[in-house]
Amino acid sequence: MRAITRKPHASVLCGRPENVSSFIESDAIFGPDTRLVYKHYATLYFVFVFDSSENELAMLDLIQVFVETLDKCFKNVCELDIVFNFNKMHTILDEIVLGGQVSETSSDQVIKAVDEIIKMERSSNSLTLGPKTGSGRQGR
Amino acid sequence: MGSQGGWGQSKEFLDLVKSIGEARSKSEEDRIILHEIETLKRRITEPDIPKRKMKEYIIRLVYVEMLGHDASFGYIHAVKMTHDDSLLLKRTGYLAVTLFLNEDHDLIILIVNTIQKDLKSDNFLMVCAALTAVCKLINEETIPAVLPQVVELLGHQKESVRKKAIMALHRFYQRSPSSVSHLVSNFRKLCDNDPGVMGATLCPLFDLITIDVSSYKDLVISFVSILKQVAERRLPKGYDYHQMPAPFIQIRLLKILALLGSGDKQASEQMYTVLGDIFRKCESSSNIGNAVLYECICCVSSIYSNPKLLNAAAEVTSRFLKSESHNLKYMGIDALGRLIRINPDIAEEHQLAVIDCLEDPDDTLKRKTFELLYKMTKSTNVEVIVDRMIDYMISISDNHYKTEIASRCVELAEQFAPSNQWFIQTMNKVFEHAGDLVNAKVAHNLMRLIAEGFGEEDESADSQLRSSAVESYLRIIGEPKLPSLFLQVICWVLGEYGTADGKFFAPYITGKLCDVGEAHSNDDTVKAYVVTAISKICAFEIAAGRKVELLPECQSLIDELSASHSTDLQQRAYELQAVLGLDAPAVESIMPSDASCEDIEVDKSLSFLNSFVQQSLERGARPYIPEDERSGMLNISNFRGQDQLEASTHALRFEAYELPKPPMATRTTPIMPTPSTDLVTVSDLSYPKEIPQAAPLPSIPDIVPTALGLKLRLDGVQKKWGRPTYSSPTPSSSTSASQKTVNGVQHHDGFETVSSQARDISYDSRRQKVEVSAEKQRLAASLFGGTSSKTEKKQLSTHKGTARGSPANIEKARPSTETTASSESAAEKAVPLPPQPPPDLLDLGEPTPGSTPLIDPFKQLEGLLGPTEGSSSISSDATVAAKPPDLMALFADTPSTGLSGNVITSDIYAADVKSRLPTTVNRNSHNGGTAVTHTTLVKKGPNPQDSLEKDSVARQMGVIPSGNNPNLFRDLLG
C-alpha cells in the first residue's frame, strides 16, 4: 500500500544535504516497513512513500514518469499549475496510482486517459452549464 | 501566467491562493484560512448556487483541508456533488469525497448508491470515476454492495475500465480477503491483450503469491515467457521508458519470479535463461536500467542459486558499490546483503567500499550499511560491529532508530558474545545510552546472566564476572541521568553480589544505594530496588555475624519510605526494618545469600497451616467456604478471585458493590485462605507481623520461611515489570540457558585476552585518523576477517553454532512447563527453572577446549540440524563448487521451456495456464532447496537453525584463508 505526499515533509527532507541518496527509511513517521523516495525539481518536492514490495530506484523513476506526464499535460508544468489545478493533478495521479498500487506506468497511456476525461468534461460542461468563460484559456 | 485559469477559477480563489503564497508566517496563513472558512460556511448554504460556483466552493474546501484545517461542514455538499450528472461535477465531487472522508466515515453510505449507479453507466469515464472512488472509499461492509458490478466490469471493452476493475478487486482483497476469495481465479487469467491491464494484474498476483507460493507454481512458465517477450521489446513503444522496454512491468515480473523460484530448483531452472538475458541486455547507464538490474539481483539471490547468474549479480553489485551516486551505493549495499547470504565471500572484495559507506555523511546509506553489518555479524567480528553500532547509537537523536539499533546490539551481543566481560561492558554501554528505550526483558536477561553465570563448571569465573560487574556498577552509579532500567539492574546486582567477594564493605555500598534512592526520589521502581538491595546487603551482613548499623542517610531514607504513598515501598521499608531486628539464623533462612537462582518450592495447599486451622475451628471460628460455593458473596480472598471478578464485571451484576480492595491485593503473596472468613482480619495481616510469626515458630517446616521471604522479595521485583512474557519462567530461563552454554564453552579458550586485544586495536585505530587507508584496512579486516580466520576461531564458531542450537532443544521442552507455570500462583513466576541443556550438546562442548576435536564438529552439527540434513552441503555445492556438468545440464534444459511461450505471437500473453509441468513440483528437490529458502527468506534472529546454517556455510567458505591481509590477522589474534 502506498500513501503519497505532495508537500515536502519539512522535518525529514529539509535537513538533507545535497548529493545524498534520495531514499529515507521512514518507519518512524509512517509505520513499519515504509520508505520514502523524494525528488525535487526547483522548488517542487515530489515524495512517494511505499513499502518493501516496491523497488526504490523504480519509484524514483515513477516520480519521473509522473512529472513528465504533468509536464506534458500542463505544457511546461510549474508550481502555480499544480497549486491552482490540483484536481487535474489528482486526475493524473489517479491514473498512475490506484488503490495504493501502480496501475499504469506509460506516460502516453496516462495522457491519453486524461485527455479523454478533459474532453468529456468539457462537452458535459457546455451541455449542462452553458458556455464557460474559462474553458478557452486552457493552455497558454 | 501559466495555465492556472484553466478551469475558470474566480478572482476570489486566485486571490486566496496568492495571499497564502505571500503569507509570511504560519499564523498569518491560519488567519487567512479561518477567514476563508467563514466565507465558505456562509456562501455554501445560500440557496440556488450555480453549479459552477458550487464546484469552486468544493475545490476551495479541499484547499482549506489541504492546509490542515477542518472543512467538515462542507463534506455533505461534496457528497451531493457526486450525484450530479455532469462528469466534471461528478468527478470533482468524487475527488473531494475521497480526499475528505476515510473509509469508515458515516457519509460513505450516502455515496454507495451513486457509485452503484455510476458503475452501470454507459459512459466509460463515469465508470472509471466510480471505480477510482471504489478503490478509495469502499470498506469491508460495503464491498458486497458493489462487488457484482465490479466483477462484471472485468469484461468491459475498454482496457482502462478493466484495469481499474482489477485494481478495485485487489483493493477489496486487501481490505477483506474473504470477500473476494471466490474470485481469486480471475487474477490467474493473465491473458489480456492490453499490456496495461496485464501489468495491473501483476499487482494482485504479487500479493496472492506472497501469501501462497505453492498454488501458483504452474504460472512460472507464463511469467517467464511474458518477461522474455517484454525484454525482447514485443510491447508497444508507449511502454518504453528511457529506451528500456516496459521496465516497471519487468520489475514486477522479476519480483514475482523471485517468490516463485525461491527454494524451488525446477522452477528456478526455467528462469535462468531469461535472467541471464536481462543481465546481458540491461544497460546500466540509466537509472531505470539499474532498477531492473537490482531487481534481477534480488531475484537471483532468492531463487535456487546458479553460479553463473550469481557471478553476474556480483558484478553488477560491485558496479553499484563503486558508483558515485549515493542511490546506487544504497542499492549496492542492499544487494550485497542479499548476495552474502548465499556466498559470504562476495563481501570480501567490497570491504573498503562498505567501510566508505559506513563513514559516509549520508544517514540513509549509513543505516543501510549497519543493516548489512548486522546481517554478516559472526563471533569473529561481533566486537567491532557492535562497537560501531553503539558509537552510532550514541551519536543519533532519533529515538525510533536508537531503539532499533540498541535492540540489535543486544541481540548480537547475546548471540555472539566472545566473553562475558565483554557482554557486560557492552550491555552497560547500551543501557547507559538507550536504557529507557530497550525492552525490560533485556535487563532481566542481564541480571539472570550475572546471577547464573556460566553454570556449574566454573564457579570462580562466575564470581569473577560478578565482582567485575559490581565494580563497574559502583564506578558508574554516581553518574547523573542514568536510565531507570539500568539503575534497576545496578541496584539488583549490588544488592545480590555487592558484598559477595568482600572487596567492598556494606556501608560503602548502602551509602551509594541511598544516594541513588535520593537522587531518583520520583522513581518508585528504582527506590523499591534500592530498598530491597539494602535489605539484602543487611541480611547478608547479619547472617555473616556482623553487626549492622544503618547509616544516618539510610535510616532517613527508610523512614521516609515507611510513610510513602506507595504501599509497595512502605512494605519494603518495613521488611527491611523487620530483617534488622532478627537474629542471624532466622535472617539466613529468609534471605540466603546468592539464592536468586534457587528453586523455590511452594506449598500451594498451605498444609503447614492445618494445625492452626484446626485450632481455630476448635475455638469456634467459622469454617472456610470455598469461593465457588459462595457466589455473590464478597470475595477478595485471593488473587484468582480478583481475576474472576474482573472478568465478570462485563456481565450484569446484581449484588452490592464489594468493599474497596485492601492494599494487600497488590502484594503477590498468595494470601492463605485463612480459616476466618472475616475480611478485616485478612487485610490487617500486614507483612511485618507475618515475619516474626513465621520465623520463631519451630513447628513450621524449614522451607516455609524461606519460601515466604524469597517470594516476597522476588515478587516485588516481578510485580513491577509484570509483563506477560516474563511471567512464565520458561522463556527467560531458556535464553539464559543458551547463554550459559555459549559462554561456558567460550570461556576456556583464553579467548578473553585475544578479544580484549582486538578491541584495543580497534580503539587505537579509531584514534589514529592520520593513516586513513591503513585504519580502514584494519577495520575491514576485523569486519570481514571471519572468512579467513584460523582454525582456532573456526572451532570457536562451531561451538557457537552448537550453543546456539540449544534454544531449539529447550524450546521443545517449553510448552509442557509453560502450561503448568501459568496455572501456578503468581508468586512462583519469578522462580527460574533450572536450565537443562541437552546432554549431547554439552558433551560436544567439553572435549574441545584448546585442542583439536577428534570428531569433526561440523558433522555433528549436521546431525543436530535434523530435517535440513544435508542442506548445507547442497548450498555449498551451489555456491562454492560450481559444477560445470551440472550447469550445462541446466542450460540445456531451459531453452525448450523458454521457447514454448515464444511460439505464440498472435496472442502475446496467451499464457500456458496449464503448464506442462506436473504441479507436484519434485518433492525431493524441494526439500533440498529449503536451505536456500531459509537463508534468504528467514530474517536473522532467534532462529537457531538459520544461524547455524549460515555459520556452517561461512565456515565452509572460510576454510581457505584468503591471504589478502594475513598480517592484520596476526595483529588481531595476537
Short mmCIF file of N, CA, C and O in Angstrom, two decimals, chain B residues 7-50:
data_model
loop_
_atom_site.label_atom_id
_atom_site.label_comp_id
_atom_site.label_asym_id
_atom_site.label_seq_id
_atom_site.Cartn_x
_atom_site.Cartn_y
_atom_site.Cartn_z
N TRP B 7 -9.47 26.09 -15.47
CA TRP B 7 -10.86 25.71 -15.33
C TRP B 7 -11.69 26.83 -14.72
O TRP B 7 -12.67 26.60 -14.03
N GLY B 8 -11.25 28.02 -15.02
CA GLY B 8 -12.06 29.17 -14.72
C GLY B 8 -12.31 29.45 -13.27
O GLY B 8 -13.44 29.61 -12.85
N GLN B 9 -11.24 29.48 -12.50
CA GLN B 9 -11.46 29.86 -11.11
C GLN B 9 -11.78 31.34 -11.02
O GLN B 9 -11.34 32.15 -11.85
N SER B 10 -12.51 31.68 -10.01
CA SER B 10 -12.88 33.08 -9.85
C SER B 10 -11.70 33.86 -9.28
O SER B 10 -10.71 33.29 -8.85
N LYS B 11 -11.87 35.15 -9.28
CA LYS B 11 -10.82 36.01 -8.76
C LYS B 11 -10.60 35.74 -7.27
O LYS B 11 -9.47 35.76 -6.78
N GLU B 12 -11.71 35.44 -6.60
CA GLU B 12 -11.62 35.16 -5.17
C GLU B 12 -10.63 34.04 -4.88
O GLU B 12 -9.78 34.15 -4.00
N PHE B 13 -10.77 32.96 -5.66
CA PHE B 13 -9.90 31.82 -5.44
C PHE B 13 -8.45 32.17 -5.74
O PHE B 13 -7.54 31.83 -5.00
N LEU B 14 -8.28 32.89 -6.85
CA LEU B 14 -6.92 33.29 -7.21
C LEU B 14 -6.32 34.14 -6.11
O LEU B 14 -5.15 33.95 -5.72
N ASP B 15 -7.12 35.03 -5.57
CA ASP B 15 -6.61 35.90 -4.50
C ASP B 15 -6.26 35.09 -3.25
O ASP B 15 -5.26 35.36 -2.59
N LEU B 16 -7.11 34.11 -2.98
CA LEU B 16 -6.85 33.27 -1.81
C LEU B 16 -5.50 32.58 -1.93
O LEU B 16 -4.64 32.67 -1.04
N VAL B 17 -5.29 31.94 -3.08
CA VAL B 17 -4.04 31.22 -3.28
C VAL B 17 -2.86 32.18 -3.22
O VAL B 17 -1.82 31.89 -2.61
N LYS B 18 -3.06 33.32 -3.81
CA LYS B 18 -1.98 34.29 -3.85
C LYS B 18 -1.64 34.76 -2.43
O LYS B 18 -0.47 34.82 -2.04
N SER B 19 -2.67 35.07 -1.67
CA SER B 19 -2.39 35.61 -0.34
C SER B 19 -1.73 34.55 0.54
O SER B 19 -0.88 34.87 1.37
N ILE B 20 -2.11 33.30 0.32
CA ILE B 20 -1.46 32.25 1.11
C ILE B 20 0.00 32.09 0.68
O ILE B 20 0.89 31.92 1.51
N GLY B 21 0.20 32.21 -0.62
CA GLY B 21 1.57 32.15 -1.10
C GLY B 21 2.43 33.25 -0.52
O GLY B 21 3.64 33.07 -0.31
N GLU B 22 1.81 34.38 -0.24
CA GLU B 22 2.60 35.50 0.25
C GLU B 22 2.64 35.59 1.77
O GLU B 22 3.32 36.45 2.33
N ALA B 23 1.87 34.70 2.42
CA ALA B 23 1.85 34.75 3.89
C ALA B 23 3.26 34.56 4.43
O ALA B 23 4.02 33.75 3.94
N ARG B 24 3.55 35.37 5.45
CA ARG B 24 4.92 35.32 5.99
C ARG B 24 5.08 34.34 7.13
O ARG B 24 6.17 33.93 7.47
N SER B 25 3.98 34.01 7.75
CA SER B 25 4.11 33.09 8.89
C SER B 25 2.93 32.14 8.89
O SER B 25 1.94 32.35 8.18
N LYS B 26 3.09 31.10 9.68
CA LYS B 26 2.01 30.11 9.77
C LYS B 26 0.75 30.76 10.36
O LYS B 26 -0.36 30.46 9.93
N SER B 27 0.93 31.67 11.31
CA SER B 27 -0.25 32.25 11.94
C SER B 27 -0.99 33.14 10.95
O SER B 27 -2.22 33.20 10.94
N GLU B 28 -0.22 33.79 10.09
CA GLU B 28 -0.88 34.61 9.08
C GLU B 28 -1.69 33.72 8.14
O GLU B 28 -2.83 34.02 7.79
N GLU B 29 -1.07 32.62 7.77
CA GLU B 29 -1.76 31.67 6.89
C GLU B 29 -3.04 31.17 7.55
O GLU B 29 -4.10 31.11 6.94
N ASP B 30 -2.92 30.84 8.84
CA ASP B 30 -4.08 30.35 9.57
C ASP B 30 -5.19 31.40 9.57
O ASP B 30 -6.37 31.06 9.41
N ARG B 31 -4.81 32.63 9.75
CA ARG B 31 -5.81 33.69 9.78
C ARG B 31 -6.56 33.77 8.45
O ARG B 31 -7.78 33.84 8.41
N ILE B 32 -5.78 33.69 7.38
CA ILE B 32 -6.41 33.75 6.06
C ILE B 32 -7.38 32.59 5.88
O ILE B 32 -8.51 32.76 5.40
N ILE B 33 -6.93 31.41 6.28
CA ILE B 33 -7.77 30.22 6.08
C ILE B 33 -9.02 30.30 6.94
O ILE B 33 -10.12 29.97 6.49
N LEU B 34 -8.87 30.76 8.17
CA LEU B 34 -10.04 30.86 9.05
C LEU B 34 -11.07 31.81 8.45
O LEU B 34 -12.27 31.56 8.48
N HIS B 35 -10.54 32.86 7.89
CA HIS B 35 -11.43 33.81 7.23
C HIS B 35 -12.12 33.14 6.06
O HIS B 35 -13.34 33.30 5.84
N GLU B 36 -11.36 32.38 5.31
CA GLU B 36 -11.91 31.67 4.16
C GLU B 36 -12.99 30.68 4.60
O GLU B 36 -14.03 30.54 3.95
N ILE B 37 -12.75 30.02 5.72
CA ILE B 37 -13.74 29.06 6.22
C ILE B 37 -15.05 29.78 6.53
O ILE B 37 -16.13 29.32 6.17
N GLU B 38 -14.92 30.93 7.15
CA GLU B 38 -16.12 31.70 7.47
C GLU B 38 -16.90 32.06 6.20
O GLU B 38 -18.11 31.87 6.11
N THR B 39 -16.15 32.55 5.20
CA THR B 39 -16.78 32.91 3.94
C THR B 39 -17.51 31.71 3.35
O THR B 39 -18.67 31.81 2.94
N LEU B 40 -16.80 30.58 3.31
CA LEU B 40 -17.38 29.40 2.67
C LEU B 40 -18.61 28.92 3.41
O LEU B 40 -19.61 28.54 2.81
N LYS B 41 -18.54 28.93 4.73
CA LYS B 41 -19.68 28.49 5.53
C LYS B 41 -20.92 29.30 5.17
O LYS B 41 -22.02 28.76 5.05
N ARG B 42 -20.70 30.58 5.00
CA ARG B 42 -21.82 31.46 4.70
C ARG B 42 -22.34 31.18 3.29
O ARG B 42 -23.52 30.99 3.08
N ARG B 43 -21.41 31.12 2.37
CA ARG B 43 -21.80 31.04 0.96
C ARG B 43 -22.45 29.72 0.60
O ARG B 43 -23.39 29.65 -0.17
N ILE B 44 -21.87 28.66 1.17
CA ILE B 44 -22.24 27.32 0.69
C ILE B 44 -23.68 26.97 1.05
O ILE B 44 -24.29 26.09 0.43
N THR B 45 -24.23 27.68 2.04
CA THR B 45 -25.61 27.39 2.43
C THR B 45 -26.63 28.30 1.74
O THR B 45 -27.83 28.15 1.94
N GLU B 46 -26.10 29.21 0.95
CA GLU B 46 -27.03 30.08 0.22
C GLU B 46 -27.87 29.23 -0.73
O GLU B 46 -27.40 28.23 -1.25
N PRO B 47 -29.11 29.65 -0.99
CA PRO B 47 -29.93 28.88 -1.92
C PRO B 47 -29.53 29.14 -3.36
O PRO B 47 -28.96 30.19 -3.68
N ASP B 48 -29.82 28.18 -4.21
CA ASP B 48 -29.65 28.33 -5.66
C ASP B 48 -28.24 28.77 -6.07
O ASP B 48 -28.07 29.74 -6.80
N ILE B 49 -27.29 28.08 -5.59
CA ILE B 49 -25.94 28.40 -6.05
C ILE B 49 -25.76 27.77 -7.43
O ILE B 49 -26.09 26.60 -7.63
N PRO B 50 -25.23 28.52 -8.37
CA PRO B 50 -24.95 27.91 -9.67
C PRO B 50 -23.96 26.77 -9.50
O PRO B 50 -23.07 26.84 -8.64
#
